[in-house]
mmCIF file of C-alpha atoms in Angstrom:
data_model
loop_
_atom_site.group_PDB
_atom_site.id
_atom_site.type_symbol
_atom_site.label_atom_id
_atom_site.label_comp_id
_atom_site.label_asym_id
_atom_site.label_seq_id
_atom_site.Cartn_x
_atom_site.Cartn_y
_atom_site.Cartn_z
ATOM 1 C CA GLN L 1 6.012 -2.146 17.684
ATOM 2 C CA VAL L 2 2.274 -1.610 18.019
ATOM 3 C CA GLN L 3 0.498 -4.150 20.198
ATOM 4 C CA LEU L 4 -3.235 -4.361 20.743
ATOM 5 C CA VAL L 5 -4.398 -7.062 23.107
ATOM 6 C CA GLU L 6 -8.123 -7.635 23.527
ATOM 7 C CA SER L 7 -9.694 -9.395 26.469
ATOM 8 C CA GLY L 8 -13.061 -9.891 28.093
ATOM 9 C CA GLY L 9 -14.783 -12.143 25.602
ATOM 10 C CA GLY L 10 -16.754 -15.184 26.622
ATOM 11 C CA VAL L 11 -20.032 -17.052 26.439
ATOM 12 C CA VAL L 12 -23.017 -15.088 27.712
ATOM 13 C CA GLN L 13 -26.781 -15.396 27.622
ATOM 14 C CA PRO L 14 -28.991 -13.141 25.520
ATOM 15 C CA GLY L 15 -29.926 -9.924 27.264
ATOM 16 C CA THR L 16 -26.852 -9.800 29.438
ATOM 17 C CA SER L 17 -23.846 -7.464 29.392
ATOM 18 C CA LEU L 18 -20.146 -7.786 28.733
ATOM 19 C CA THR L 19 -17.229 -5.379 28.662
ATOM 20 C CA LEU L 20 -14.301 -5.847 26.304
ATOM 21 C CA SER L 21 -10.909 -4.274 26.895
ATOM 22 C CA CYS L 22 -8.006 -3.569 24.590
ATOM 23 C CA ALA L 23 -4.580 -2.886 26.058
ATOM 24 C CA ALA L 24 -2.471 -0.792 23.701
ATOM 25 C CA SER L 25 1.284 -0.388 23.621
ATOM 26 C CA GLY L 26 4.077 0.602 21.269
ATOM 27 C CA PHE L 27 2.598 3.945 20.260
ATOM 28 C CA THR L 28 1.235 7.138 21.785
ATOM 29 C CA PHE L 29 -2.290 5.911 22.464
ATOM 30 C CA SER L 30 -3.725 9.355 23.171
ATOM 31 C CA ASN L 31 -2.865 10.537 19.642
ATOM 32 C CA PHE L 32 -5.002 8.078 17.700
ATOM 33 C CA GLY L 33 -8.626 7.276 17.099
ATOM 34 C CA MET L 34 -9.593 3.710 17.943
ATOM 35 C CA HIS L 35 -12.245 1.365 16.629
ATOM 36 C CA TRP L 36 -13.951 -1.925 17.319
ATOM 37 C CA VAL L 37 -14.605 -4.123 14.290
ATOM 38 C CA ARG L 38 -16.282 -7.515 14.525
ATOM 39 C CA GLN L 39 -16.447 -10.646 12.451
ATOM 40 C CA ALA L 40 -19.160 -13.235 12.889
ATOM 41 C CA PRO L 41 -17.988 -16.839 12.458
ATOM 42 C CA GLY L 42 -17.257 -17.487 8.792
ATOM 43 C CA LYS L 43 -18.476 -14.033 7.784
ATOM 44 C CA GLY L 44 -17.032 -10.700 6.715
ATOM 45 C CA LEU L 45 -15.995 -7.622 8.618
ATOM 46 C CA GLU L 46 -18.431 -5.243 10.325
ATOM 47 C CA TRP L 47 -17.408 -1.912 11.804
ATOM 48 C CA VAL L 48 -18.911 -1.470 15.277
ATOM 49 C CA ALA L 49 -17.760 1.761 16.903
ATOM 50 C CA MET L 50 -15.132 4.484 16.964
ATOM 51 C CA VAL L 51 -13.817 6.858 19.610
ATOM 52 C CA SER L 52 -11.697 9.895 18.813
ATOM 53 C CA TYR L 53 -8.199 10.330 20.199
ATOM 54 C CA ASP L 54 -9.409 12.316 23.205
ATOM 55 C CA GLY L 55 -12.679 10.487 23.767
ATOM 56 C CA SER L 56 -14.789 13.496 22.848
ATOM 57 C CA HIS L 57 -16.404 11.970 19.760
ATOM 58 C CA LYS L 58 -18.016 8.568 19.514
ATOM 59 C CA TYR L 59 -19.727 6.841 16.610
ATOM 60 C CA PHE L 60 -21.667 3.607 16.375
ATOM 61 C CA ALA L 61 -23.095 1.232 13.818
ATOM 62 C CA ASP L 62 -26.885 1.248 13.765
ATOM 63 C CA SER L 63 -26.873 -2.433 14.759
ATOM 64 C CA VAL L 64 -25.369 -1.585 18.163
ATOM 65 C CA LYS L 65 -26.481 2.006 18.746
ATOM 66 C CA GLY L 66 -28.127 2.394 22.123
ATOM 67 C CA ARG L 67 -26.774 -0.946 23.350
ATOM 68 C CA PHE L 68 -22.990 -0.573 23.093
ATOM 69 C CA THR L 69 -20.748 2.133 24.492
ATOM 70 C CA ILE L 70 -17.144 2.812 23.515
ATOM 71 C CA SER L 71 -14.696 4.556 25.817
ATOM 72 C CA ARG L 72 -10.999 4.941 26.422
ATOM 73 C CA ASP L 73 -8.598 5.583 29.293
ATOM 74 C CA ASN L 74 -5.648 7.450 27.875
ATOM 75 C CA SER L 75 -3.811 7.365 31.181
ATOM 76 C CA ASN L 76 -3.824 3.561 31.066
ATOM 77 C CA ASN L 77 -3.667 3.092 27.278
ATOM 78 C CA THR L 78 -6.859 1.061 27.246
ATOM 79 C CA LEU L 79 -9.892 0.957 24.977
ATOM 80 C CA TYR L 80 -13.236 -0.427 26.114
ATOM 81 C CA LEU L 81 -16.455 -1.676 24.592
ATOM 82 C CA GLN L 82 -19.384 -1.964 26.975
ATOM 83 C CA MET L 83 -21.992 -4.243 25.437
ATOM 84 C CA ASN L 84 -25.500 -4.360 26.899
ATOM 85 C CA SER L 85 -28.638 -6.247 25.897
ATOM 86 C CA LEU L 86 -26.582 -8.731 23.948
ATOM 87 C CA ARG L 87 -28.241 -10.679 21.148
ATOM 88 C CA PRO L 88 -27.281 -13.907 19.386
ATOM 89 C CA GLU L 89 -26.404 -11.840 16.302
ATOM 90 C CA ASP L 90 -23.691 -10.085 18.333
ATOM 91 C CA THR L 91 -21.748 -13.352 18.356
ATOM 92 C CA ALA L 92 -18.427 -12.528 16.720
ATOM 93 C CA LEU L 93 -14.711 -12.073 17.060
ATOM 94 C CA TYR L 94 -14.219 -8.486 18.201
ATOM 95 C CA PHE L 95 -11.094 -6.698 17.004
ATOM 96 C CA CYS L 96 -9.540 -3.590 18.489
ATOM 97 C CA VAL L 97 -8.195 -1.432 15.663
ATOM 98 C CA LYS L 98 -5.917 1.608 15.577
ATOM 99 C CA ASP L 99 -6.224 4.377 13.025
ATOM 100 C CA ARG L 100 -3.388 5.377 10.721
ATOM 101 C CA ILE L 101 -5.337 8.438 9.816
ATOM 102 C CA ILE L 102 -9.036 8.506 10.655
ATOM 103 C CA ALA L 103 -10.686 5.254 9.594
ATOM 104 C CA GLU L 104 -7.600 3.805 7.933
ATOM 105 C CA PHE L 105 -7.229 0.610 9.923
ATOM 106 C CA GLU L 106 -3.485 0.364 10.326
ATOM 107 C CA ASP L 107 -3.124 -2.048 13.246
ATOM 108 C CA TRP L 108 -5.360 -4.834 14.503
ATOM 109 C CA GLY L 109 -5.441 -6.891 17.640
ATOM 110 C CA GLN L 110 -5.882 -10.648 17.559
ATOM 111 C CA GLY L 111 -9.522 -10.392 18.602
ATOM 112 C CA THR L 112 -11.616 -11.645 21.480
ATOM 113 C CA LEU L 113 -14.537 -13.991 20.887
ATOM 114 C CA VAL L 114 -18.001 -13.144 22.169
ATOM 115 C CA THR L 115 -20.641 -15.853 21.992
ATOM 116 C CA VAL L 116 -24.224 -14.987 22.864
ATOM 117 C CA SER L 117 -26.238 -18.127 23.363
ATOM 118 C CA SER L 118 -28.800 -19.563 25.710
ATOM 119 C CA GLU D 1 -25.094 3.857 3.998
ATOM 120 C CA ILE D 2 -22.576 3.219 1.244
ATOM 121 C CA VAL D 3 -22.719 -0.369 0.054
ATOM 122 C CA MET D 4 -19.486 -1.948 -1.144
ATOM 123 C CA SER D 5 -19.634 -4.825 -3.628
ATOM 124 C CA GLN D 6 -16.705 -7.049 -4.517
ATOM 125 C CA SER D 7 -16.265 -9.389 -7.433
ATOM 126 C CA PRO D 8 -15.734 -12.182 -7.876
ATOM 127 C CA ALA D 9 -16.574 -13.848 -4.571
ATOM 128 C CA THR D 10 -13.932 -16.495 -5.158
ATOM 129 C CA LEU D 11 -11.025 -16.609 -7.536
ATOM 130 C CA SER D 12 -9.017 -19.765 -8.214
ATOM 131 C CA VAL D 13 -5.571 -18.956 -9.517
ATOM 132 C CA SER D 14 -2.150 -20.541 -9.788
ATOM 133 C CA PRO D 15 0.993 -19.225 -8.137
ATOM 134 C CA GLY D 16 2.839 -16.893 -10.453
ATOM 135 C CA GLU D 17 -0.289 -15.668 -12.169
ATOM 136 C CA ARG D 18 -1.519 -12.087 -12.204
ATOM 137 C CA VAL D 19 -4.944 -11.402 -10.689
ATOM 138 C CA THR D 20 -7.272 -8.429 -10.498
ATOM 139 C CA LEU D 21 -9.917 -7.977 -7.830
ATOM 140 C CA SER D 22 -12.760 -5.494 -8.180
ATOM 141 C CA CYS D 23 -14.647 -3.339 -5.730
ATOM 142 C CA ARG D 24 -17.589 -1.092 -6.454
ATOM 143 C CA ALA D 25 -19.210 1.514 -4.227
ATOM 144 C CA SER D 26 -22.905 2.368 -4.335
ATOM 145 C CA GLN D 27 -21.962 6.055 -4.473
ATOM 146 C CA SER D 28 -18.733 7.957 -4.869
ATOM 147 C CA VAL D 29 -16.183 7.537 -2.107
ATOM 148 C CA GLY D 30 -13.534 9.645 -3.827
ATOM 149 C CA THR D 31 -10.262 7.940 -2.953
ATOM 150 C CA LYS D 32 -11.238 7.074 0.618
ATOM 151 C CA LEU D 33 -10.879 3.402 -0.124
ATOM 152 C CA ALA D 34 -8.734 0.790 1.587
ATOM 153 C CA TRP D 35 -7.901 -2.831 0.822
ATOM 154 C CA LEU D 36 -7.287 -5.338 3.592
ATOM 155 C CA GLN D 37 -5.960 -8.865 3.471
ATOM 156 C CA GLN D 38 -7.025 -11.579 5.893
ATOM 157 C CA LYS D 39 -5.354 -14.952 5.998
ATOM 158 C CA ILE D 40 -7.023 -17.923 7.655
ATOM 159 C CA GLY D 41 -6.895 -17.659 11.425
ATOM 160 C CA GLN D 42 -5.300 -14.205 11.341
ATOM 161 C CA SER D 43 -6.430 -10.634 11.871
ATOM 162 C CA PRO D 44 -6.911 -8.424 8.832
ATOM 163 C CA ARG D 45 -3.931 -6.453 7.561
ATOM 164 C CA LEU D 46 -4.039 -3.056 5.878
ATOM 165 C CA LEU D 47 -2.613 -3.315 2.361
ATOM 166 C CA ILE D 48 -3.744 -0.158 0.609
ATOM 167 C CA TYR D 49 -5.130 3.187 1.787
ATOM 168 C CA SER D 50 -6.266 6.240 -0.132
ATOM 169 C CA ALA D 51 -7.172 3.925 -3.016
ATOM 170 C CA SER D 52 -3.614 3.455 -4.239
ATOM 171 C CA SER D 53 -1.047 3.945 -1.463
ATOM 172 C CA ARG D 54 0.655 0.851 -0.169
ATOM 173 C CA ALA D 55 0.831 0.488 3.605
ATOM 174 C CA THR D 56 4.146 -0.026 5.337
ATOM 175 C CA GLY D 57 5.827 -3.262 4.348
ATOM 176 C CA VAL D 58 3.417 -4.177 1.546
ATOM 177 C CA PRO D 59 5.260 -5.598 -1.453
ATOM 178 C CA ALA D 60 5.266 -3.725 -4.735
ATOM 179 C CA ARG D 61 3.435 -6.598 -6.469
ATOM 180 C CA PHE D 62 0.252 -5.202 -4.871
ATOM 181 C CA ARG D 63 -1.038 -2.334 -6.976
ATOM 182 C CA ALA D 64 -4.362 -0.593 -6.532
ATOM 183 C CA THR D 65 -6.162 1.964 -8.640
ATOM 184 C CA GLY D 66 -9.502 3.686 -8.890
ATOM 185 C CA SER D 67 -11.581 6.557 -7.667
ATOM 186 C CA GLY D 68 -15.242 7.406 -7.302
ATOM 187 C CA THR D 69 -17.114 4.124 -7.445
ATOM 188 C CA GLU D 70 -14.773 1.699 -9.226
ATOM 189 C CA PHE D 71 -11.608 0.257 -7.710
ATOM 190 C CA THR D 72 -9.214 -2.564 -8.489
ATOM 191 C CA LEU D 73 -6.474 -4.401 -6.667
ATOM 192 C CA THR D 74 -3.966 -6.166 -8.883
ATOM 193 C CA ILE D 75 -1.485 -8.690 -7.595
ATOM 194 C CA SER D 76 1.214 -9.483 -10.091
ATOM 195 C CA SER D 77 2.893 -12.873 -9.886
ATOM 196 C CA LEU D 78 0.949 -14.425 -7.009
ATOM 197 C CA GLN D 79 3.008 -15.843 -4.174
ATOM 198 C CA SER D 80 1.857 -18.640 -1.883
ATOM 199 C CA GLU D 81 1.448 -16.173 0.982
ATOM 200 C CA ASP D 82 -1.027 -14.085 -1.052
ATOM 201 C CA PHE D 83 -3.810 -16.661 -0.904
ATOM 202 C CA ALA D 84 -6.264 -15.048 1.468
ATOM 203 C CA VAL D 85 -9.503 -13.091 1.618
ATOM 204 C CA TYR D 86 -9.352 -9.486 0.424
ATOM 205 C CA TYR D 87 -11.770 -6.817 1.611
ATOM 206 C CA CYS D 88 -12.328 -3.329 0.338
ATOM 207 C CA GLN D 89 -13.453 -0.682 2.817
ATOM 208 C CA GLN D 90 -14.781 2.832 2.325
ATOM 209 C CA TYR D 91 -14.229 5.641 4.789
ATOM 210 C CA ASN D 92 -15.395 8.622 2.811
ATOM 211 C CA GLU D 93 -18.831 8.891 4.337
ATOM 212 C CA TRP D 94 -19.368 7.453 7.792
ATOM 213 C CA PRO D 95 -20.697 6.314 10.108
ATOM 214 C CA PRO D 96 -20.933 3.615 9.168
ATOM 215 C CA ILE D 97 -17.585 2.583 7.788
ATOM 216 C CA THR D 98 -18.456 -0.217 5.382
ATOM 217 C CA PHE D 99 -16.687 -3.214 3.935
ATOM 218 C CA GLY D 100 -17.216 -5.310 0.863
ATOM 219 C CA GLN D 101 -18.155 -8.933 1.398
ATOM 220 C CA GLY D 102 -14.659 -10.066 0.432
ATOM 221 C CA THR D 103 -12.978 -11.931 -2.409
ATOM 222 C CA ARG D 104 -11.410 -15.268 -1.562
ATOM 223 C CA LEU D 105 -8.245 -16.013 -3.475
ATOM 224 C CA GLU D 106 -7.636 -19.751 -3.565
ATOM 225 C CA ILE D 107 -5.028 -21.961 -5.121
ATOM 226 C CA LYS D 108 -6.070 -23.619 -8.368
#
């Protein structure tokens, strides 16, 4: 079955960087687009970024554009989110999400918590 | 950006009842509309895609309709495991992919 396991979250100071990883298994990773979606504590869902199946296309929410980078390693079935210039408003549970078809969020990881605080 | 609005914010219902949740888009999304369910402490789960198609393993008591700007999710005969937060999500025009603010279904 599909497994998505996020890691890399933690407590960081504003202005610093963090890289999240998502290890995928149970499906042919290189065939599917992948997303990061976040959820601030007690709040709703916010789409963050998407990378196409082959890594050639990348899309970002305006709130993270220029600060976050999404990438993937299809040889190691891993998705990444490089987060720079972190702000307190980036504090959230970050989910790795697999497409069913583009932007239909079929499978979700359990999330990794990022806390940005001084 | 397409803004998704859900109503009501909270719905108190009894097990066994039928409930209808609403979702409205600020402009047409065709049928590029999904519904997700999130239980407390869990990741979201895809229930419905393409406005009315049930995802794998979703019980038939979940029925969704709509197109354009108006969508509904109806749950017939609520079970205890259905009490959760429900989000609608549009993917017709993106980025960004946008979600509604959610409807919380709670036990009366």
